[in-house]
Amino acid sequence: MCGIVGYIGNKNCVPILLEGLKRLEYRGYDSAGIGIINETDCKVVKTKGKVADLEKLLYNENIYANLGIGHTRWATHGEPSIENAHPHMNNDKTLFIIHNGIIENYASLKKGLLNEGYKFVSETDTEVLAHLIDHYLKLKNNLFQAVRYALNEVEGTYGIAVIYKNEPDKIVVARKGSPLVIGVGKNENFVASDVNALITYTSQVVYLEDGEIAEVYKDHFHAKNIHDEEIIKEIHEVDLSVDEITKGGYPHYMLKEIMEQPESIYNSMRGRLVYEDGISKLGGLQGYEERIANSDRIIISACGTSWHAGLVGEYMLEQYAGIPVEVEYASEFRYRKPVINSNDTIIFISQSGETADTLASLREAKKKGALCLGICNVVGSSIARESDAGVYIHAGPEIGVASTKAFTSQLVVLSLITLLLARRKSLNLLEGQEIIKEMQSLPSKVERILKQNKYIKEIADKYADCRNFLYLGRGYHFPVALEGALKLKEISYIHAEGYPAAEMKHGPIALIDENMPVVFLAIKDSVYEKVLSNIQEVKARKGRILAIVNEEDNHIDKMVDHVIRVPKTIDMLQPILSVIPLQLLAYHIAVKKGLNVDQPRNLAKSVTVE
Ligand code: G6P
């Protein structure tokens, strides 16, 4: 997804912008560019390709400037090309703009601008903004006001940064539906779509809210709303080290993040378990516990991997807290007319806290008066800020596009919420303490699984040539089957489907022959015997079977081709362990195929457009 970075100060902006763009690469992009303004020149350099290609171009140009903006673009309007890459500019080539988001009424705006004589060189919606701001500059002769007037005409979403040759002392930034932060330095300031881009330079940040516009100078900034009213913005201290967002010796972020799970899982529950009372303590839900426990219904809204976490949450909450739960794709939830009552609680799960569909579904739900809770990883993200209450998962920055440690931490937080509510219902002290003990043993059990990394790689090598996969599981392991299949297709581009194992006989069984690998989640839980029958059905049709089984289970070995063992825990927590071999399997298959695991094609880490 697109990334924004900008600098104003006394240093050369070029290396700073490149460094920031590199930190945003993980979001996924297809072209990159920067625009600079100095005393003698204003210039844009763009490439269809990687930031490293842009760096080579800039090296040859030998540019020095104290003001500049940079962008990584992920195509929405118009194919990836140099013309469509950002920054875009006015016809005089004096105003540069970078933009994340989508201008929905760009066609009608473009028509008006064409009539005025503006010439377009790209197919993007962003170029419309460049000309529209230029149009108002001619009327107002003031960049901030021109941006404000232009944005008043825009429908859609944006995070923008604009610089202008005639006002070279500032960057104007604005936000609606696409994140934008200001990094506050000493005699220098930064702007970015993500704090990761700034962290090398400053830990002091200001989060713009929707509808806010700011003028950022080298030694101060000020913000207004779209109606030109002054706004006082608070400066926040972010607690991320550069080390936390680098690969730490691993070949890929994804592997680093898989390997971090003993720690990230521990961090998600640290200080939140009260063994004596057999309960969890969640500061972010304080004061809301009774209301949540007495909800008529809980709805979970999310996308992608977070949606899979929501499905596991449904099983947990219904089993232990006895509250009816529905899990919704945020993209569906926001556009259909869901029946939402004021006595419903809606949980929005999002690693980034910025996913456009999830954020929009939160805003819809808030209008209906339901209690809205966020489960997010990124502190200060939009969903975290706009929810009534919530719980951070504290997994640390997740950079790999395929979500891994955020998923297991989301499950930990859903277990904590389940425990909190269940103890207000029928769960007794001893049962609560049993769950806590099992939760506390998770990090060391995860370590035992990760020790099998080499063995899992050997298995992955044997399956890397397959073109299709089926993942089957029942009960708590149906969502895990979905997540295993998603991991594989995301990074290895192998077609994979997850199914509830019993559904196999209603269609997918037709696909099974000796070329079809089937990954079974065959865990010793309440549906174990049923899964064994499903394994027999696949075996009878000569399918290749890889089974995820419990450590002490030797029964399945002779029925299947390969087994990977995971420690046993209670059913509710078992997905946290059984998903890990599936993450490693997908990772090693993709690496064996020579693919770019951290930046899979066509995917973005944070999908901030529809
Ligand atoms: C993208 C990512 C997925 C992620 C999904 C939801 O598609 O590639 O890994 O699960 O967005 O993201 P969120 O940040 O809302 O959890």
XYZ file of C-alpha atoms and ligand atoms in Angstrom:
626
model
C 0.000 0.000 0.000
C 1.204 3.529 -0.683
C 3.644 5.219 1.679
C 4.315 8.901 2.365
C 7.405 10.571 3.779
C 8.481 14.213 3.872
C 11.280 16.338 5.343
C 11.894 20.010 6.080
C 14.996 21.197 7.961
C 18.657 22.064 7.498
C 19.898 18.729 6.181
C 19.840 17.242 2.707
C 16.412 15.639 2.467
C 17.363 13.033 -0.159
C 18.990 10.369 2.078
C 16.324 10.980 4.730
C 13.490 10.441 2.263
C 15.149 7.315 0.853
C 15.634 5.892 4.339
C 11.983 6.622 5.161
C 10.803 5.012 1.915
C 12.865 1.916 2.681
C 11.142 1.654 6.038
C 7.798 1.792 4.227
C 8.704 -0.849 1.634
C 7.094 -3.575 3.724
C 3.679 -2.062 3.012
C 3.936 -3.219 -0.612
C 4.316 -0.920 -3.652
C 5.024 -0.929 -7.363
C 6.685 2.445 -8.024
C 8.455 5.177 -6.073
C 9.398 8.817 -6.405
C 10.544 11.971 -4.657
C 10.017 15.686 -5.221
C 12.406 18.330 -3.874
C 12.535 22.101 -3.760
C 15.691 24.181 -3.165
C 16.742 27.787 -3.874
C 17.463 27.164 -7.532
C 15.497 24.162 -8.525
C 12.389 22.095 -8.050
C 12.485 18.580 -9.317
C 10.725 15.229 -9.345
C 12.512 11.883 -9.800
C 10.372 8.747 -10.205
C 10.759 5.130 -11.118
C 8.573 2.142 -11.855
C 10.323 -0.236 -9.549
C 11.965 -0.366 -6.177
C 13.361 2.275 -3.840
C 16.825 0.875 -4.657
C 16.242 1.844 -8.326
C 15.188 5.327 -7.239
C 18.344 5.558 -5.135
C 20.493 4.798 -8.204
C 18.712 7.497 -10.221
C 19.190 10.039 -7.443
C 22.852 9.146 -7.052
C 23.405 10.193 -10.670
C 21.437 13.438 -10.184
C 23.452 14.598 -7.145
C 20.574 16.612 -5.664
C 20.777 18.734 -2.502
C 17.636 20.211 -0.927
C 16.274 20.944 2.549
C 12.673 20.312 1.541
C 11.274 17.206 -0.080
C 8.556 14.565 -0.181
C 8.774 10.895 -1.164
C 6.233 8.218 -2.018
C 5.840 4.530 -2.686
C 2.787 3.841 -4.848
C 0.562 0.784 -4.996
C -1.541 1.101 -8.139
C -5.270 1.813 -7.802
C -6.078 4.197 -10.691
C -3.812 3.437 -13.657
C -1.128 0.778 -14.069
C 2.272 0.955 -12.373
C 4.321 3.365 -14.547
C 6.594 6.398 -14.221
C 3.740 8.710 -15.298
C 1.399 7.312 -12.659
C 4.028 7.276 -9.887
C 3.940 10.112 -7.320
C 4.735 12.971 -6.777
C 2.260 14.498 -9.213
C 2.505 18.167 -10.177
C 0.667 21.152 -11.553
C 1.243 22.194 -15.185
C 3.855 24.798 -14.151
C 5.793 22.019 -12.354
C 6.003 24.179 -9.222
C 3.667 22.243 -6.923
C 4.252 18.612 -5.924
C 1.797 16.313 -4.189
C 1.891 12.762 -2.862
C -1.314 10.998 -1.910
C -2.525 7.795 -0.273
C -6.192 6.905 -0.679
C -8.757 7.267 -3.436
C -10.507 10.370 -4.765
C -13.948 8.987 -5.599
C -15.277 11.986 -7.530
C -12.078 12.385 -9.544
C -13.836 11.886 -12.894
C -16.186 14.863 -12.427
C -13.401 17.023 -10.962
C -11.165 16.103 -13.896
C -13.839 17.102 -16.388
C -14.078 20.581 -14.871
C -10.285 20.985 -14.816
C -9.956 19.835 -18.440
C -12.502 22.481 -19.390
C -10.342 25.060 -17.634
C -7.406 23.972 -19.804
C -5.445 21.803 -17.361
C -3.354 19.103 -19.065
C -3.151 15.645 -17.523
C -0.161 13.366 -17.985
C -1.231 10.422 -15.795
C -4.283 8.238 -15.275
C -4.310 8.840 -11.541
C -6.879 10.384 -9.266
C -4.037 12.202 -7.491
C -3.166 14.374 -10.471
C -6.679 15.833 -10.209
C -5.733 17.075 -6.738
C -2.532 18.704 -8.040
C -4.498 20.740 -10.587
C -7.359 21.491 -8.233
C -4.929 22.919 -5.668
C -3.264 24.889 -8.469
C -6.678 26.256 -9.444
C -7.229 27.558 -5.896
C -3.636 28.810 -5.629
C -4.401 31.168 -8.505
C -7.416 32.476 -6.559
C -6.055 32.514 -2.990
C -2.306 32.816 -3.494
C -1.772 30.767 -0.336
C -0.849 27.065 -0.323
C -2.616 26.116 2.918
C -5.869 27.766 1.864
C -5.632 26.358 -1.656
C -5.271 22.833 -0.233
C -8.157 23.432 2.149
C -10.468 24.703 -0.588
C -9.500 21.833 -2.871
C -10.139 19.221 -0.190
C -13.569 20.683 0.469
C -14.483 19.561 -3.045
C -13.114 16.074 -2.702
C -15.079 12.916 -1.957
C -13.052 9.905 -0.922
C -10.041 9.258 1.236
C -6.646 10.867 1.420
C -3.445 11.294 3.298
C -1.505 13.973 1.379
C 1.699 15.978 1.544
C 2.137 19.020 -0.708
C 5.100 21.332 -1.373
C 5.167 24.478 -3.492
C 8.087 26.394 -5.024
C 6.719 29.829 -4.020
C 6.300 28.775 -0.362
C 9.452 26.721 0.201
C 9.303 26.991 4.012
C 6.571 24.401 4.550
C 4.931 21.085 3.812
C 1.134 21.059 3.896
C -0.353 17.739 5.004
C -3.938 16.583 5.411
C -5.775 13.448 6.316
C -9.125 11.830 5.741
C -9.302 8.060 6.045
C -5.596 7.486 5.399
C -3.056 7.879 8.195
C -0.710 10.845 8.420
C 1.747 11.650 11.211
C 4.078 14.559 11.824
C 7.483 13.732 13.335
C 8.781 16.527 15.516
C 12.559 17.079 15.482
C 14.983 19.820 16.504
C 15.073 22.448 13.776
C 13.636 19.830 11.462
C 10.279 18.174 11.045
C 9.071 15.105 9.226
C 5.810 13.812 7.854
C 4.865 10.215 7.090
C 2.013 7.809 6.655
C 3.515 5.479 9.245
C 5.742 6.124 12.271
C 8.109 3.383 11.068
C 9.380 5.850 8.440
C 10.343 8.402 11.113
C 11.690 6.281 13.891
C 15.354 6.684 12.900
C 15.032 10.445 13.397
C 12.517 11.157 16.136
C 10.265 9.503 18.671
C 7.967 12.548 19.017
C 4.917 12.303 16.795
C 1.615 14.044 16.210
C -1.270 12.039 14.747
C -3.522 13.975 12.390
C -7.210 13.114 12.650
C -9.647 12.905 9.766
C -10.531 16.339 8.441
C -7.365 18.005 9.756
C -4.810 19.956 7.715
C -1.414 21.055 9.011
C 1.345 23.379 7.905
C 4.690 21.907 8.856
C 7.654 24.310 9.006
C 11.185 23.328 10.028
C 10.794 24.648 13.584
C 7.052 24.510 14.251
C 3.759 23.301 12.884
C 0.112 24.177 13.296
C -3.094 22.406 12.450
C -6.600 23.450 11.480
C -9.737 21.619 10.546
C -11.241 21.733 7.105
C -13.380 24.708 8.238
C -10.243 26.758 8.966
C -10.552 26.546 12.747
C -7.340 26.263 14.800
C -6.694 22.894 16.522
C -4.258 22.187 19.342
C -2.424 18.929 18.689
C -0.789 16.789 21.348
C 2.731 15.412 20.840
C 3.051 11.679 21.604
C 6.197 9.744 22.447
C 6.476 6.512 20.451
C 8.213 3.600 21.993
C 9.725 1.724 19.024
C 13.412 1.036 18.568
C 15.087 0.785 15.158
C 16.088 -2.735 16.187
C 12.445 -3.654 16.573
C 11.762 -2.851 12.941
C 14.823 -4.418 11.351
C 15.304 -8.062 10.482
C 17.557 -8.900 13.428
C 19.706 -11.389 11.517
C 16.884 -13.343 9.866
C 16.691 -13.531 6.058
C 13.102 -12.308 6.075
C 10.821 -10.328 8.388
C 8.290 -13.135 8.158
C 10.683 -15.703 9.624
C 11.825 -13.222 12.270
C 8.224 -12.627 13.265
C 7.372 -16.340 13.357
C 10.409 -16.941 15.570
C 9.486 -14.050 17.874
C 6.223 -15.688 18.885
C 7.282 -17.049 22.301
C 8.031 -13.434 23.233
C 5.133 -11.748 21.424
C 2.626 -14.207 22.918
C 4.094 -13.567 26.357
C 3.916 -9.790 25.802
C 0.244 -10.035 24.871
C -0.633 -11.537 28.252
C 2.035 -9.887 30.432
C 0.516 -8.284 33.524
C -2.984 -9.242 32.425
C -3.494 -12.547 34.271
C -4.535 -12.641 37.957
C -4.021 -16.254 39.026
C -5.445 -15.889 42.582
C -8.789 -14.795 41.154
C -8.615 -16.984 38.040
C -9.373 -13.941 35.898
C -7.789 -11.543 33.435
C -7.330 -7.804 33.918
C -7.606 -5.602 30.851
C -7.043 -1.895 31.540
C -8.485 -0.901 28.171
C -11.848 -2.476 29.021
C -12.072 -1.129 32.561
C -15.556 0.088 33.335
C -17.038 -1.756 30.347
C -16.785 -5.341 31.684
C -20.391 -5.597 32.913
C -21.806 -4.076 29.783
C -19.869 -6.479 27.555
C -20.735 -9.509 29.682
C -24.422 -8.572 29.541
C -24.452 -7.966 25.782
C -27.200 -9.744 23.888
C -24.706 -10.522 21.187
C -21.086 -9.961 20.191
C -20.263 -9.220 16.567
C -16.673 -9.450 15.362
C -15.735 -7.458 12.252
C -12.353 -7.846 10.529
C -10.494 -8.702 7.308
C -7.969 -11.332 6.269
C -6.010 -13.026 9.018
C -7.720 -10.867 11.638
C -11.043 -12.276 10.420
C -9.700 -15.788 10.988
C -8.751 -14.775 14.525
C -12.331 -13.564 14.929
C -13.639 -17.011 13.930
C -11.545 -18.651 16.646
C -12.846 -15.960 19.015
C -16.411 -16.985 18.176
C -15.730 -20.565 19.287
C -14.040 -19.366 22.502
C -16.649 -16.805 23.505
C -19.635 -19.039 22.816
C -18.096 -22.026 24.610
C -16.982 -20.205 27.754
C -18.917 -16.939 28.021
C -22.157 -18.258 26.509
C -22.742 -15.078 24.524
C -23.954 -15.490 20.911
C -21.231 -14.383 18.507
C -21.298 -13.523 14.801
C -18.191 -12.951 12.731
C -18.437 -10.618 9.751
C -16.153 -9.663 6.902
C -15.788 -5.924 7.520
C -16.219 -5.229 3.802
C -19.663 -6.887 3.862
C -20.677 -5.545 7.233
C -20.124 -1.931 6.232
C -22.326 -2.036 3.142
C -25.199 -4.327 4.008
C -27.818 -3.209 6.482
C -26.871 -5.247 9.540
C -29.287 -5.299 12.437
C -27.317 -3.714 15.259
C -28.838 -3.024 18.646
C -27.582 -0.793 21.396
C -27.098 -3.886 23.569
C -24.674 -5.460 21.107
C -20.920 -5.318 21.518
C -18.888 -5.140 18.346
C -15.230 -6.094 18.320
C -13.035 -4.796 15.504
C -9.853 -6.780 15.046
C -7.051 -5.220 13.023
C -3.296 -5.608 13.279
C -2.648 -2.263 11.581
C -5.708 -0.507 12.964
C -5.965 1.205 9.571
C -7.680 -1.305 7.273
C -10.189 0.783 5.338
C -13.078 -1.694 5.481
C -12.654 -2.420 9.177
C -12.395 1.271 10.011
C -15.486 2.081 7.945
C -17.434 -0.742 9.610
C -16.454 0.690 13.013
C -17.734 4.111 12.010
C -21.024 2.606 10.779
C -21.482 0.620 13.977
C -20.792 3.651 16.165
C -23.656 5.477 14.498
C -25.962 2.661 15.588
C -25.062 3.054 19.256
C -23.423 -0.335 19.875
C -20.397 -0.588 22.158
C -17.358 -0.705 19.850
C -14.133 -2.360 20.988
C -10.834 -2.439 19.101
C -8.232 -5.199 19.177
C -5.241 -3.615 17.453
C -1.498 -3.935 17.329
C -0.464 -0.479 16.124
C -0.676 1.927 19.030
C -2.464 5.163 18.203
C -3.891 3.735 14.965
C -7.270 4.960 13.721
C -9.298 1.968 14.918
C -7.594 2.088 18.318
C -8.402 5.776 18.667
C -11.948 5.680 17.393
C -13.164 2.636 19.362
C -15.015 3.195 22.653
C -12.544 0.913 24.407
C -10.125 -1.825 23.469
C -7.121 -4.005 24.021
C -3.733 -3.717 22.350
C -2.184 -7.031 21.403
C 1.389 -5.779 22.028
C 2.927 -8.088 19.418
C 5.506 -5.459 18.377
C 5.759 -4.127 14.795
C 4.726 -6.671 12.204
C 6.483 -5.937 8.920
C 6.069 -9.143 6.870
C 2.987 -8.799 4.678
C 1.744 -12.243 5.702
C 0.528 -11.816 9.261
C 1.944 -14.351 11.744
C 2.749 -13.106 15.240
C -0.185 -10.691 15.170
C -2.536 -13.657 14.606
C -1.306 -15.607 17.644
C -1.376 -12.447 19.768
C -4.926 -11.671 18.607
C -5.880 -15.167 19.800
C -4.205 -14.519 23.151
C -6.180 -11.301 23.595
C -9.428 -13.010 22.574
C -8.661 -15.689 25.213
C -8.120 -12.949 27.806
C -11.447 -11.352 26.915
C -13.136 -14.773 27.005
C -11.716 -15.428 30.463
C -12.810 -12.000 31.686
C -16.388 -12.539 30.517
C -16.639 -16.237 31.354
C -15.707 -15.569 34.998
C -18.649 -13.168 35.171
C -20.816 -15.991 33.866
C -20.536 -19.645 34.877
C -16.772 -20.302 34.857
C -15.570 -21.070 38.386
C -12.270 -20.114 40.046
C -10.555 -23.440 39.424
C -11.568 -23.479 35.787
C -10.301 -19.900 35.420
C -7.000 -20.858 37.037
C -6.687 -23.847 34.714
C -7.005 -21.554 31.674
C -4.399 -19.187 33.152
C -1.929 -22.031 33.731
C -2.375 -23.189 30.174
C -1.928 -19.655 28.866
C 1.261 -19.201 30.857
C 2.716 -22.384 29.383
C 2.160 -21.233 25.789
C 5.520 -19.453 25.205
C 7.594 -22.527 26.134
C 5.322 -24.773 24.066
C 5.748 -22.456 21.084
C 9.515 -22.756 21.537
C 9.213 -26.539 21.275
C 7.441 -26.142 17.916
C 9.971 -23.634 16.603
C 12.799 -26.070 17.385
C 11.371 -28.215 14.581
C 12.009 -25.475 12.018
C 14.648 -27.530 10.156
C 12.411 -30.610 10.070
C 9.456 -28.524 8.802
C 11.711 -27.081 6.094
C 12.580 -30.627 4.952
C 8.892 -31.436 4.674
C 8.212 -28.139 2.869
C 10.875 -28.996 0.284
C 8.982 -32.185 -0.534
C 5.744 -30.292 -1.188
C 7.090 -27.171 -2.904
C 6.255 -28.397 -6.416
C 2.570 -28.995 -5.672
C 0.103 -26.710 -7.403
C -2.901 -27.132 -5.079
C -3.409 -27.789 -1.383
C -6.379 -28.572 0.818
C -6.324 -27.672 4.517
C -8.887 -29.439 6.681
C -9.835 -29.053 10.322
C -12.876 -29.175 12.571
C -14.084 -27.136 15.538
C -11.394 -24.720 16.697
C -9.234 -25.974 13.846
C -11.533 -25.026 11.018
C -10.369 -21.357 11.220
C -6.788 -22.625 11.551
C -7.245 -24.541 8.279
C -8.422 -21.298 6.657
C -5.421 -19.424 8.023
C -2.956 -22.139 6.915
C -4.365 -22.008 3.385
C -4.248 -18.200 3.358
C -0.587 -18.163 4.451
C 0.347 -20.554 1.644
C -1.455 -18.722 -1.136
C -0.304 -15.277 0.022
C 3.394 -15.957 -0.197
C 3.885 -19.046 -2.370
C 1.146 -18.334 -4.965
C 0.002 -21.949 -4.660
C -3.742 -22.420 -4.805
C -4.888 -23.544 -1.366
C -8.288 -23.895 0.233
C -9.330 -24.369 3.832
C -12.453 -26.323 4.669
C -14.221 -27.737 7.683
C -13.083 -31.377 7.345
C -16.613 -32.790 7.216
C -17.552 -30.530 4.318
C -14.980 -32.340 2.220
C -17.526 -34.927 1.153
C -19.781 -32.197 -0.238
C -17.434 -31.288 -3.063
C -13.685 -31.024 -2.423
C -13.340 -34.822 -2.176
C -13.711 -34.857 -5.956
C -10.306 -33.167 -6.202
C -8.439 -35.796 -4.242
C -5.959 -38.045 -6.012
C -2.277 -38.885 -5.517
C -1.275 -35.358 -6.587
C -3.401 -33.541 -4.039
C -1.689 -32.788 -0.721
C -4.086 -32.483 2.199
C -2.989 -30.834 5.413
C -5.033 -32.173 8.315
C -5.304 -30.486 11.689
C -5.646 -33.747 13.636
C -5.391 -32.532 17.198
C -6.572 -34.638 20.162
C -9.585 -32.537 20.979
C -13.301 -33.223 21.159
C -13.548 -33.879 17.398
C -10.388 -35.987 17.032
C -12.188 -39.253 16.175
C -14.208 -37.495 13.484
C -11.027 -36.109 11.908
C -9.541 -39.632 11.884
C -12.470 -40.786 9.725
C -11.871 -37.880 7.347
C -8.194 -38.894 7.108
C -9.279 -42.436 6.156
C -11.514 -41.010 3.427
C -8.603 -39.111 1.899
C -6.247 -42.081 2.261
C -8.734 -44.318 0.444
C -8.442 -41.927 -2.508
C -4.625 -41.937 -2.393
C -4.300 -38.292 -1.279
C -0.921 -37.189 0.161
C -1.450 -36.327 3.814
C 0.504 -34.073 6.112
C -0.995 -34.097 9.601
C -0.493 -31.687 12.478
C -0.845 -33.896 15.570
C -0.167 -33.741 19.284
C 3.249 -34.746 20.620
C 2.076 -37.926 22.302
C -0.067 -39.079 19.381
C 1.637 -42.004 17.587
C -1.581 -43.396 16.252
C -1.759 -41.274 13.106
C 1.820 -41.828 11.881
C 1.032 -44.979 9.957
C -2.040 -43.478 8.312
C -0.358 -40.431 6.787
C 2.742 -39.418 4.800
C 4.172 -36.838 7.207
C 3.415 -35.599 10.692
C 4.412 -32.446 12.557
C 3.907 -32.595 16.316
C 2.726 -29.785 18.554
C 2.338 -29.790 22.340
C -1.121 -30.297 23.802
C -3.119 -27.562 25.505
C -6.804 -26.938 26.146
C -8.988 -26.815 23.018
C -9.536 -23.068 23.210
C -5.802 -22.294 23.119
C -4.698 -25.082 20.795
C -4.985 -22.964 17.587
C -2.199 -20.714 18.951
C 0.104 -23.733 18.756
C -1.215 -25.597 15.719
C -1.035 -22.593 13.384
C 2.730 -22.206 13.857
C 3.810 -25.237 11.766
C 1.493 -23.955 9.023
C 3.218 -20.552 9.070
C 6.615 -22.253 8.771
C 5.393 -24.614 6.058
C 4.151 -21.704 3.918
C 7.351 -19.752 4.565
C 9.703 -22.564 3.560
C 7.686 -23.492 0.478
C 7.830 -19.865 -0.720
C 11.574 -19.627 -0.010
C 12.184 -22.914 -1.846
C 10.379 -21.394 -4.832
C 12.695 -18.372 -4.639
C 9.897 -15.889 -3.914
C 10.050 -12.560 -2.113
C 8.373 -13.648 1.093
C 8.174 -10.227 2.723
C 6.657 -8.478 -0.272
C 4.412 -10.923 -2.095
C 3.035 -9.786 -5.425
C -0.195 -7.763 -5.470
C -0.492 -7.724 -1.671
C -0.090 -4.941 0.832
C 0.559 -5.002 4.543
C -1.991 -2.384 5.309
C -4.951 -2.066 2.951
C -6.024 1.521 3.520
C -8.180 1.710 0.397
C -11.274 -0.269 -0.490
C -3.962 -7.282 4.446
C -2.768 -8.055 4.949
C -3.236 -9.263 5.781
C -4.137 -8.783 6.904
C -5.315 -7.961 6.375
C -6.069 -7.277 7.509
O -4.650 -8.027 3.510
O -1.977 -8.521 3.875
O -2.115 -9.930 6.332
O -4.618 -9.891 7.609
O -4.839 -6.918 5.523
O -5.202 -6.360 8.109
P -5.375 -5.765 9.562
O -4.229 -4.797 9.708
O -6.714 -5.099 9.591
O -5.299 -6.904 10.519
